[in-house]
Amino acid sequence: MLVLGIETSCDETGVALYDTERGLIADKLHTQIGLHQPFGGVVPELSSRDHVRRCIQLVDAVLHESNLSKCALDGVAYTKGPGLIGALMVGASVAKSLSYGLGIPAVGVHHMEGHLMAVMIAESKPEYPFIALLVSGGHTQLFRVDGFGKYKLLGESVDDAAGEAFDKAAKLLGLPYPGGPQIAKLALQGNPERFSFPRPMINRPGLDFSFSGLKTHAVNAYQNSKNEPSINEDIARAFEDAVVDTLSIKCLRALKQENLRKLVMVGGVSANQKLRQTLTSLHIDDLPVEVYYPPAKFCTDNGAMIAYTGWLHLQRKLVKNLAIEVKPRLPME
Ligand code: KG4
Ligand code: ZN
């Protein structure tokens, strides 16, 4: 079964081909980072228009590169939500048109389920059950995962997502969008002793997160010492340490609560090296926690995760509904 995957939920147009026998055979991405950078964040209308320009070009490119024609496709998968409504509509419309024209099924994939399943494209993949930390620009969630489609939400952010917090802190320091990788780079030169930011909500029971307060700490630290040397590096370091520590404490708590030892981290923030190192060194009763994450290029938005997750869905059911349906807000359970 050959499945085309289309991701257009935010600021990346991703298109890929996944095949039962050959696995991932093509994967192309166009990022809109340069388009949005002058505005300091994603401008939804510009995003939709750019997806319109790129989406069909990328579909043609993955087919051409693989020496395949559209007629070889057995199904199409697209991101149905959550995301920006106009952006989602572009991928959904292209997918449904292909489905109608070629007489093949189209399946809408949950964006975060796509991120989660990206870990299964890696060479070393986890066996179920496991705990999954989903950390992106829009979500920070902990799930117990008992199988494909079997998700139990254990906790989530009550305000900003971890990626969103990185982006806002970066903006404050005058760094370009998206801020996560920029903060991570600066933090490498930062002094960990200069500022100590809180680890929000760790003293309360439960597995929810709150990251919006860390912004205030970053603002205050900046206002009090903005003309001093290394201020940006030291704030970046304190900020990254606080986010990583908080995520790590809650992951350990979730593993213990569910009596599991396997941990999966996915989504844009899972590309963060400090987070990877910290989670990889976790232990329970002196035994190491097994940690899994997707290859770096499949941590941030991409078409491969949608092609693969769509393939999983299409193997289980035939999707006949031709209505174009997208949802800006969509729970994963
Ligand atoms: O998953 P993703 O590509 O898009 C969403 O679904 O939101 O995640 C994007 C987020 C952005 O907030 C970005 O700043 C963050 O992931 N991010 C990082 C790193 N790379 C991307 N945050 C921290 N460290 C990184 N290395
Ligand atoms: Zn994403």
CSV table of C-alpha atoms and ligand atoms in Angstrom, one decimal, residues 7 9-10 12 82 111-112 115 136-139 267-268 299-302 305, ligand 2:
chain,number,residue,atom,x,y,z
A,7,GLU,CA,1.2,18.3,6.4
A,9,SER,CA,-1.1,22.7,9.9
A,10,CYS,CA,1.2,25.6,10.6
A,12,GLU,CA,5.8,24.0,7.2
A,82,PRO,CA,-5.2,20.9,15.4
A,111,HIS,CA,-1.3,16.3,14.0
A,112,MET,CA,-0.1,15.2,17.5
A,115,HIS,CA,4.2,13.5,16.0
A,136,SER,CA,5.6,21.2,20.5
A,137,GLY,CA,4.8,24.9,19.8
A,138,GLY,CA,1.2,24.4,20.7
A,139,HIS,CA,1.1,21.4,23.0
A,267,GLY,CA,7.4,17.2,18.8
A,268,GLY,CA,9.5,20.2,18.0
A,299,CYS,CA,10.8,16.0,15.6
A,300,THR,CA,9.5,19.2,14.0
A,301,ASP,CA,6.6,19.3,11.5
A,302,ASN,CA,7.1,17.0,8.5
A,305,MET,CA,4.8,11.5,10.1
B,2,ZN,ZN,3.8,20.0,15.1
